[in-house]
DNA sequence: CTTGAAGCGGAACGATCATTCCGTTAAGGC
DNA sequence: GCCTTAACGGAATGATCGTTCCGCTTCAAG
């Protein structure tokens, strides 16, 4: 993805730099205005022409998928890091990191959390499952909680962040405090079914491969 | 709004019927496809031409505001009804009703819950406040919970419903079960601030007037 | 330094809407 | 039944935006 195109010949140096500028501009602009921000705006933010954007990305969807993928990769990193805590607080730490990330990338958080076809969501799901198991082992999360509940909490955060956004920037944190009080309870009687694994897969894909580009 | 236009002369019977058809079509179509559904689609669903839509609504925004307003009115009714329960369960009953409504009107729930300029949101806020006070009086909700927390719970529901939608239709109910477990706790330690009244007003307007058209 | 090709900018194209306009239709008061 | 006029349908208009195209520019291999 970085430095080489489809062929063996390395990309020209200016092309590499421009591609980076485009990706950064897209993150900024789409975070702020959502995926409906125009390609023109993204290009001008990057200081290049639209043609340059289309040289690296076949269309807008591909560009958006690229930045969604970056975001999910960062979340995967956070999840891995949280897992090493080992004391059962990892799940909470991760969810807070996810909230921060969704706040920063508000305009397209929906793509990462929801209907994204991005590769790698499955990897993230597995990591979250591990975090959940760890938290339950340490008694920090009730035994009746399942992955679907944690995902629902994440979707909930998006709803709050999208709505309250920068106006009440702590609202999602507080919601999470209260939610965790419920999640900790040894048994929450519920007549309602959480999302199953199959449903989670349906909601946010789980097909592709490739690994997150390591590094900063 | 119904039967009369700006002038004294009553609307023609076919015009009244068509306006109703347009509103119903808009609710259906926008619920399903979101506010980006085209006017053509709404018009054809209603069985009329676009021109007819524009005779009653100056533009698309006005039409959307109309259906948002209908939704909020229904929520106001639900809140009033819940308040008469008097046993402190009203808040929970209301939030479930709100979830159902947002599920039905998924495509524009965001307008009702969030950045809507719809009149009447303030009335709804007042009713929710009453429901909260009542629930706290009866000991069903912890004393440290404020209106901002309830609103955040509503925004959270929207996030879940938009994401999981019809795929995991019970997910939001279960989230609410868990959330209520947290809300019931006598004290949830939180270092984070809930949304204040001012912030709530900023988030979802609160200026206009007029009353909900009574009746079915 | 030369030169071939990758890269670049941005005008042009085509599709998709929201909105307007106008010739035609049909309520409903008399 | 007649006639005025509100109401209707849908083609036309104009704006926006994704995408393509092409003549010019600039890198970098030799």
Coordinates of C-alpha atoms (C1' of nucleotides) in Angstrom, one line a residue:
Chain A
X1 CA 0.0 0.0 0.0
X2 CA 2.8 2.4 0.8
X3 CA 5.6 3.1 -1.7
X4 CA 4.6 0.6 -4.4
X5 CA 1.7 0.5 -6.7
X6 CA 0.4 -2.6 -8.4
X7 CA 3.7 -3.0 -10.3
X8 CA 7.2 -3.7 -9.0
X9 CA 8.6 -0.3 -9.9
X10 CA 8.5 2.0 -6.8
X11 CA 6.3 5.1 -6.9
X12 CA 7.9 8.4 -7.6
X13 CA 8.8 10.3 -4.4
X14 CA 6.4 13.1 -5.1
X15 CA 3.6 10.6 -5.8
X16 CA 4.2 8.9 -2.4
X17 CA 4.1 12.3 -0.7
X18 CA 0.9 13.3 -2.4
X19 CA -0.8 10.0 -1.6
X20 CA 0.0 10.6 2.0
X21 CA -1.3 14.2 1.8
X22 CA -4.5 12.9 0.2
X23 CA -5.1 10.3 2.9
X24 CA -4.5 12.9 5.7
X25 CA -6.7 15.4 4.0
X26 CA -9.4 12.8 3.6
X27 CA -9.2 11.9 7.3
X28 CA -9.6 15.5 8.3
X29 CA -12.3 16.5 5.9
X30 CA -14.4 13.4 6.2
X31 CA -14.0 13.4 10.0
X32 CA -15.5 16.9 9.9
X33 CA -18.0 16.8 7.1
X34 CA -18.8 13.1 6.8
X35 CA -18.5 10.9 3.7
X36 CA -20.6 13.4 1.7
X37 CA -17.7 15.8 1.6
X38 CA -16.8 16.3 -2.0
X39 CA -13.7 15.0 -3.7
X40 CA -12.9 18.5 -4.7
X41 CA -12.8 19.6 -1.1
X42 CA -10.5 16.7 -0.1
X43 CA -8.2 17.4 -3.0
X44 CA -7.9 21.1 -2.3
X45 CA -7.3 20.4 1.4
X46 CA -4.5 18.1 0.3
X47 CA -3.2 20.8 -2.0
X48 CA -3.6 18.7 -5.1
X49 CA -6.0 18.4 -8.0
X50 CA -8.8 15.9 -8.1
X51 CA -7.0 14.0 -10.9
X52 CA -4.2 13.2 -8.5
X53 CA -6.6 11.7 -6.0
X54 CA -8.1 9.5 -8.7
X55 CA -4.6 8.3 -9.8
X56 CA -4.2 6.5 -6.4
X57 CA -7.8 5.6 -5.6
X58 CA -10.2 4.3 -8.3
X59 CA -13.1 6.1 -6.7
X60 CA -14.4 7.8 -3.7
X61 CA -15.5 4.6 -2.0
X62 CA -12.0 3.2 -2.2
X63 CA -10.6 6.3 -0.6
X64 CA -13.1 6.2 2.2
X65 CA -12.4 2.5 2.7
X66 CA -8.8 3.3 3.0
X67 CA -9.3 5.8 5.9
X68 CA -11.8 3.5 7.6
X69 CA -9.3 0.7 7.4
X70 CA -6.7 3.0 9.0
X71 CA -9.1 3.7 11.8
X72 CA -9.9 0.1 12.4
X73 CA -6.2 -0.7 12.3
X74 CA -5.6 1.8 15.1
X75 CA -8.4 0.2 17.0
X76 CA -6.8 -3.2 16.6
X77 CA -3.6 -1.8 18.0
X78 CA -5.5 -0.4 21.0
X79 CA -7.2 -3.7 21.6
X80 CA -3.9 -5.5 21.5
X81 CA -2.4 -3.0 23.9
X82 CA -5.4 -3.3 26.2
X83 CA -5.1 -7.0 26.2
X84 CA -1.6 -6.9 27.7
X85 CA -2.9 -5.1 30.8
X86 CA -4.0 -8.5 32.0
X87 CA -5.9 -7.3 35.0
X88 CA -9.4 -7.3 33.4
X89 CA -9.6 -3.6 32.9
X90 CA -8.6 -4.0 29.2
X91 CA -12.2 -4.0 27.9
X92 CA -13.0 -0.7 29.6
X93 CA -9.7 0.8 28.5
X94 CA -10.4 -0.3 24.9
X95 CA -14.0 1.0 24.8
X96 CA -12.7 4.4 26.0
X97 CA -10.1 4.4 23.3
X98 CA -12.8 3.5 20.8
X99 CA -14.8 6.5 22.0
X100 CA -11.9 8.8 21.6
X101 CA -11.3 7.5 18.1
X102 CA -14.9 7.8 17.1
X103 CA -14.9 11.4 18.5
X104 CA -11.9 12.3 16.4
X105 CA -13.3 10.6 13.3
X106 CA -16.9 11.5 13.9
X107 CA -17.9 11.9 10.3
X108 CA -17.2 8.3 9.4
X109 CA -17.3 6.5 12.7
X110 CA -20.4 4.9 11.4
X111 CA -18.5 3.2 8.6
X112 CA -16.0 1.7 11.1
X113 CA -18.6 0.5 13.6
X114 CA -21.4 -0.4 11.4
X115 CA -22.0 -1.3 7.8
X116 CA -18.3 -1.2 6.9
X117 CA -17.1 -3.9 4.6
X118 CA -13.6 -3.1 5.8
X119 CA -11.4 -6.1 6.1
X120 CA -10.1 -6.7 9.6
X121 CA -13.3 -6.2 11.5
X122 CA -13.3 -9.9 12.2
X123 CA -9.8 -9.6 13.8
X124 CA -11.1 -6.8 15.9
X125 CA -14.1 -8.8 17.0
X126 CA -11.8 -11.7 18.1
X127 CA -9.7 -9.3 20.2
X128 CA -12.7 -7.8 21.8
X129 CA -13.9 -11.3 22.6
X130 CA -10.6 -12.0 24.4
X131 CA -10.9 -8.7 26.3
X132 CA -14.4 -9.7 27.4
X133 CA -13.3 -13.1 28.5
X134 CA -10.4 -11.7 30.5
X135 CA -12.7 -9.1 32.2
X136 CA -15.1 -11.9 33.1
X137 CA -12.4 -14.1 34.4
X138 CA -11.3 -11.3 36.7
X139 CA -14.9 -10.7 37.8
X140 CA -15.1 -7.2 36.3
X141 CA -17.9 -8.1 34.0
X142 CA -21.0 -10.2 34.7
X143 CA -21.1 -13.8 33.4
X144 CA -24.2 -13.3 31.3
X145 CA -22.6 -10.6 29.1
X146 CA -21.7 -11.6 25.6
X147 CA -19.8 -10.1 22.6
X148 CA -23.1 -8.7 21.2
X149 CA -23.5 -6.7 24.3
X150 CA -20.1 -5.1 24.0
X151 CA -20.7 -4.3 20.4
X152 CA -24.0 -2.8 21.2
X153 CA -22.2 -0.6 23.7
X154 CA -19.9 0.5 21.0
X155 CA -22.8 1.3 18.6
X156 CA -24.4 3.2 21.4
X157 CA -21.3 5.3 21.9
X158 CA -21.4 6.3 18.2
X159 CA -24.9 7.4 18.6
X160 CA -24.0 9.7 21.5
X161 CA -20.9 11.0 19.9
X162 CA -22.7 11.8 16.7
X163 CA -25.5 13.5 18.4
X164 CA -23.7 15.4 21.2
X165 CA -20.5 15.7 19.4
X166 CA -18.2 18.5 20.6
X167 CA -21.1 20.2 22.4
X168 CA -21.2 17.7 25.3
X169 CA -17.9 16.0 24.8
X170 CA -18.0 14.0 28.1
X171 CA -21.5 12.7 27.6
X172 CA -20.4 9.4 26.1
X173 CA -17.8 8.9 28.9
X174 CA -20.5 9.2 31.5
X175 CA -22.8 6.9 29.6
X176 CA -20.1 4.4 29.6
X177 CA -19.6 4.8 33.4
X178 CA -23.3 4.0 33.9
X179 CA -23.2 1.2 31.3
X180 CA -20.3 -0.4 33.1
X181 CA -22.2 -0.3 36.4
X182 CA -24.8 -2.5 34.6
X183 CA -22.3 -4.7 32.9
X184 CA -20.6 -5.4 36.2
X185 CA -23.8 -6.7 37.9
X186 CA -23.6 -10.4 38.5
X187 CA -26.9 -10.9 36.7
X188 CA -29.0 -8.5 34.7
X189 CA -32.4 -10.2 34.0
X190 CA -33.2 -9.6 30.4
X191 CA -35.9 -11.0 28.2
X192 CA -34.2 -9.8 25.1
X193 CA -31.6 -11.4 22.9
X194 CA -28.2 -9.8 22.3
X195 CA -26.8 -9.8 18.7
X196 CA -25.4 -13.2 17.8
X197 CA -22.1 -13.8 16.1
X198 CA -23.9 -14.4 12.8
X199 CA -25.8 -11.2 13.1
X200 CA -22.5 -9.3 14.0
X201 CA -21.0 -10.7 10.8
X202 CA -24.0 -9.6 8.8
X203 CA -23.8 -6.2 10.3
X204 CA -20.2 -5.5 9.7
X205 CA -18.8 -7.9 7.1
X206 CA -16.0 -10.2 7.8
X207 CA -14.4 -11.6 4.6
X208 CA -11.2 -9.9 3.4
X209 CA -7.7 -10.4 4.7
X210 CA -4.3 -8.5 4.7
X211 CA -2.6 -7.2 7.8
X212 CA -2.5 -3.8 9.3
X213 CA 0.6 -1.9 8.1
X214 CA 2.8 -1.9 11.2
X215 CA 4.5 1.2 12.4
X216 CA 3.5 4.7 13.7
Chain B
X1 CA -51.9 22.3 9.1
X2 CA -54.8 20.1 8.2
X3 CA -57.6 21.2 6.0
X4 CA -56.7 24.8 5.7
X5 CA -53.9 26.5 4.0
X6 CA -52.7 30.0 4.7
X7 CA -56.0 31.5 3.6
X8 CA -59.4 31.2 5.1
X9 CA -60.8 29.1 2.2
X10 CA -60.7 25.4 3.0
X11 CA -58.5 23.2 0.8
X12 CA -60.2 21.2 -1.9
X13 CA -61.0 17.7 -0.8
X14 CA -58.6 16.0 -3.3
X15 CA -55.9 18.3 -2.1
X16 CA -56.4 17.3 1.5
X17 CA -56.3 13.7 0.6
X18 CA -53.2 14.1 -1.5
X19 CA -51.4 16.0 1.2
X20 CA -52.2 13.1 3.5
X21 CA -50.9 10.6 1.0
X22 CA -47.7 12.6 0.6
X23 CA -47.1 12.7 4.3
X24 CA -47.7 9.0 4.6
X25 CA -45.5 8.2 1.6
X26 CA -42.7 10.4 3.0
X27 CA -42.8 8.6 6.4
X28 CA -42.6 5.3 4.7
X29 CA -39.9 6.2 2.2
X30 CA -37.8 8.3 4.5
X31 CA -38.0 5.7 7.2
X32 CA -36.6 3.2 4.8
X33 CA -34.1 5.1 2.7
X34 CA -33.3 8.1 5.0
X35 CA -33.6 11.7 4.2
X36 CA -31.7 11.3 1.0
X37 CA -34.6 9.6 -0.7
X38 CA -35.6 11.6 -3.7
X39 CA -38.7 13.7 -3.9
X40 CA -39.6 11.8 -7.1
X41 CA -39.6 8.6 -5.0
X42 CA -41.8 10.1 -2.3
X43 CA -44.1 11.5 -4.9
X44 CA -44.5 8.3 -6.8
X45 CA -45.0 6.3 -3.6
X46 CA -47.9 8.7 -2.9
X47 CA -49.2 8.3 -6.4
X48 CA -48.8 11.9 -7.3
X49 CA -46.5 14.1 -9.3
X50 CA -43.6 16.1 -7.7
X51 CA -45.4 19.3 -8.4
X52 CA -48.2 18.2 -6.1
X53 CA -45.7 17.7 -3.3
X54 CA -44.3 21.2 -3.8
X55 CA -47.7 22.7 -3.7
X56 CA -48.0 21.8 0.0
X57 CA -44.4 21.9 1.1
X58 CA -42.1 24.7 0.0
X59 CA -39.2 22.4 -0.1
X60 CA -37.8 19.1 0.9
X61 CA -36.7 20.3 4.3
X62 CA -40.2 21.4 5.2
X63 CA -41.6 18.0 4.3
X64 CA -39.0 16.3 6.4
X65 CA -39.6 18.6 9.3
X66 CA -43.3 17.8 9.0
X67 CA -42.7 14.1 9.5
X68 CA -40.1 14.7 12.2
X69 CA -42.7 16.8 13.9
X70 CA -45.2 14.0 13.7
X71 CA -42.8 11.6 15.2
X72 CA -41.9 14.0 18.1
X73 CA -45.6 14.5 18.7
X74 CA -46.2 10.8 19.0
X75 CA -43.3 10.7 21.5
X76 CA -44.9 13.5 23.5
X77 CA -48.1 11.5 23.6
X78 CA -46.2 8.5 24.8
X79 CA -44.5 10.5 27.5
X80 CA -47.8 11.9 28.7
X81 CA -49.2 8.4 28.8
X82 CA -46.2 7.1 30.7
X83 CA -46.5 9.8 33.2
X84 CA -49.9 8.7 34.2
X85 CA -48.6 5.3 35.3
X86 CA -47.4 7.1 38.5
X87 CA -45.5 4.2 39.8
X88 CA -42.1 5.3 38.6
X89 CA -41.9 2.8 35.7
X90 CA -42.9 5.6 33.3
X91 CA -39.4 6.5 32.3
X92 CA -38.6 3.0 31.3
X93 CA -41.9 2.5 29.5
X94 CA -41.2 5.8 27.6
X95 CA -37.7 4.9 26.6
X96 CA -38.9 1.6 25.2
X97 CA -41.6 3.4 23.3
X98 CA -39.0 5.7 21.9
X99 CA -36.9 2.8 20.8
X100 CA -39.9 1.3 19.0
X101 CA -40.5 4.6 17.3
X102 CA -36.9 5.0 16.3
X103 CA -36.9 1.5 14.9
X104 CA -40.0 2.2 12.8
X105 CA -38.7 5.6 11.6
X106 CA -35.1 4.5 11.4
X107 CA -34.2 6.6 8.4
X108 CA -34.8 9.9 10.2
X109 CA -34.6 9.0 13.8
X110 CA -31.5 11.1 13.9
X111 CA -33.5 14.2 13.0
X112 CA -35.9 13.6 15.9
X113 CA -33.3 12.8 18.5
X114 CA -30.5 15.0 17.4
X115 CA -30.0 18.1 15.4
X116 CA -33.7 18.7 14.8
X117 CA -35.0 22.2 14.8
X118 CA -38.4 20.8 15.3
X119 CA -40.6 22.7 17.6
X120 CA -41.8 20.8 20.6
X121 CA -38.5 19.1 21.6
X122 CA -38.5 21.4 24.6
X123 CA -41.9 20.2 25.6
X124 CA -40.7 16.6 25.3
X125 CA -37.6 17.4 27.4
X126 CA -39.9 18.8 30.2
X127 CA -42.0 15.6 30.2
X128 CA -38.9 13.4 30.3
X129 CA -37.7 15.5 33.2
X130 CA -40.9 14.8 35.0
X131 CA -40.6 11.1 34.3
X132 CA -37.2 11.1 35.7
X133 CA -38.2 12.9 38.9
X134 CA -41.0 10.5 39.3
X135 CA -38.7 7.5 38.8
X136 CA -36.3 8.9 41.3
X137 CA -39.0 9.6 43.9
X138 CA -40.1 6.0 43.7
X139 CA -36.5 4.8 44.0
X140 CA -36.3 3.3 40.6
X141 CA -33.5 5.5 39.4
X142 CA -30.4 6.6 41.3
X143 CA -30.3 10.1 42.7
X144 CA -27.2 11.2 40.8
X145 CA -28.9 10.7 37.4
X146 CA -29.9 13.8 35.5
X147 CA -31.8 14.6 32.3
X148 CA -28.6 14.6 30.3
X149 CA -28.1 11.0 31.2
X150 CA -31.5 10.0 30.0
X151 CA -31.0 11.9 26.8
X152 CA -27.7 10.2 26.3
X153 CA -29.4 6.9 26.7
X154 CA -31.8 7.9 23.9
X155 CA -29.0 8.9 21.6
X156 CA -27.4 5.6 22.4
X157 CA -30.5 3.7 21.4
X158 CA -30.4 5.5 18.0
X159 CA -26.9 4.4 17.5
X160 CA -27.7 0.8 18.1
X161 CA -30.9 0.9 16.1
X162 CA -29.2 2.5 13.1
X163 CA -26.4 0.0 13.2
X164 CA -28.1 -3.2 14.1
X165 CA -31.4 -2.3 12.6
X166 CA -33.6 -5.1 11.6
X167 CA -30.7 -7.6 11.8
X168 CA -30.6 -7.7 15.5
X169 CA -33.9 -6.1 16.4
X170 CA -33.7 -6.9 20.1
X171 CA -30.2 -5.5 20.7
X172 CA -31.3 -2.1 21.8
X173 CA -33.8 -3.6 24.2
X174 CA -31.1 -5.6 25.8
X175 CA -28.8 -2.6 26.0
X176 CA -31.5 -0.8 27.7
X177 CA -31.9 -3.6 30.3
X178 CA -28.2 -3.3 31.1
X179 CA -28.3 0.4 31.1
X180 CA -31.2 0.5 33.5
X181 CA -29.3 -1.8 35.9
X182 CA -26.7 1.0 36.0
X183 CA -29.2 3.8 36.3
X184 CA -30.8 2.1 39.2
X185 CA -27.6 1.9 41.2
X186 CA -27.7 4.2 44.2
X187 CA -24.5 5.8 43.1
X188 CA -22.4 5.4 40.0
X189 CA -19.0 7.1 40.5
X190 CA -18.3 9.1 37.5
X191 CA -15.6 11.7 36.8
X192 CA -17.4 12.8 33.7
X193 CA -20.0 15.5 33.2
X194 CA -23.4 14.7 31.7
X195 CA -24.9 17.1 29.2
X196 CA -26.3 20.2 30.8
X197 CA -29.6 21.8 30.0
X198 CA -27.9 24.5 27.9
X199 CA -26.0 21.9 25.9
X200 CA -29.2 19.9 25.4
X201 CA -30.9 23.0 24.0
X202 CA -27.9 23.6 21.7
X203 CA -28.0 20.1 20.5
X204 CA -31.7 19.9 19.6
X205 CA -33.1 23.4 19.4
X206 CA -35.9 24.7 21.5
X207 CA -37.6 27.8 20.1
X208 CA -40.8 27.3 18.2
X209 CA -44.3 26.8 19.5
X210 CA -47.6 25.4 18.3
X211 CA -49.2 22.4 19.8
X212 CA -49.4 18.8 18.5
X213 CA -52.5 18.2 16.4
X214 CA -54.6 16.1 18.8
X215 CA -56.3 13.0 17.6
X216 CA -55.3 9.7 15.9
Chain C
dC1 C1' 21.9 16.7 -19.6
dT2 C1' 18.5 14.1 -22.1
dT3 C1' 14.5 11.8 -22.4
dG4 C1' 10.7 8.6 -21.5
dA5 C1' 7.1 8.0 -18.8
dA6 C1' 4.8 8.7 -14.4
dG7 C1' 2.4 12.2 -12.4
dC8 C1' -0.2 16.4 -12.3
dG9 C1' -4.2 19.9 -12.5
dG10 C1' -8.4 21.1 -13.7
dA11 C1' -11.7 21.7 -17.4
dA12 C1' -15.3 18.8 -19.3
dC13 C1' -18.8 15.2 -19.1
dG14 C1' -22.8 12.8 -17.4
dA15 C1' -25.8 11.5 -13.8
dT16 C1' -28.6 12.7 -10.0
dC17 C1' -31.4 15.5 -7.7
dA18 C1' -34.2 19.7 -5.8
dT19 C1' -37.0 23.0 -7.6
dT20 C1' -39.8 25.6 -11.1
dC21 C1' -43.1 26.3 -14.8
dC22 C1' -46.9 25.8 -17.5
dG23 C1' -50.5 23.5 -20.2
dT24 C1' -54.2 20.5 -18.7
dT25 C1' -57.7 18.6 -15.4
dA26 C1' -61.4 18.6 -12.4
dA27 C1' -63.4 20.3 -7.8
dG28 C1' -67.3 22.7 -6.2
dG29 C1' -70.0 27.1 -5.8
dC30 C1' -73.7 29.0 -8.4
Chain D
dG1 C1' -74.5 22.1 -16.3
dC2 C1' -71.0 26.2 -16.3
dC3 C1' -67.3 28.5 -15.0
dT4 C1' -63.6 30.0 -12.0
dT5 C1' -59.6 28.6 -10.2
dA6 C1' -57.2 25.6 -7.2
dA7 C1' -54.8 21.6 -8.2
dC8 C1' -52.3 18.3 -10.9
dG9 C1' -48.5 16.0 -13.6
dG10 C1' -44.3 15.8 -15.3
dA11 C1' -41.0 17.9 -18.6
dA12 C1' -37.5 21.5 -18.2
dT13 C1' -33.9 23.9 -15.5
dG14 C1' -30.0 24.6 -12.8
dA15 C1' -26.8 23.1 -9.3
dT16 C1' -23.8 19.7 -7.4
dC17 C1' -20.7 16.1 -7.6
dG18 C1' -18.3 11.8 -9.0
dT19 C1' -15.4 10.6 -12.6
dT20 C1' -12.8 11.0 -17.0
dC21 C1' -9.6 13.0 -20.2
dC22 C1' -5.7 15.2 -22.0
dG23 C1' -2.1 18.6 -22.6
dC24 C1' 1.6 20.1 -19.6
dT25 C1' 5.2 19.2 -15.9
dT26 C1' 8.6 17.0 -13.3
dC27 C1' 11.0 13.0 -11.6
dA28 C1' 14.8 10.1 -12.1
dA29 C1' 17.4 6.5 -14.9
dG30 C1' 21.2 6.3 -17.9

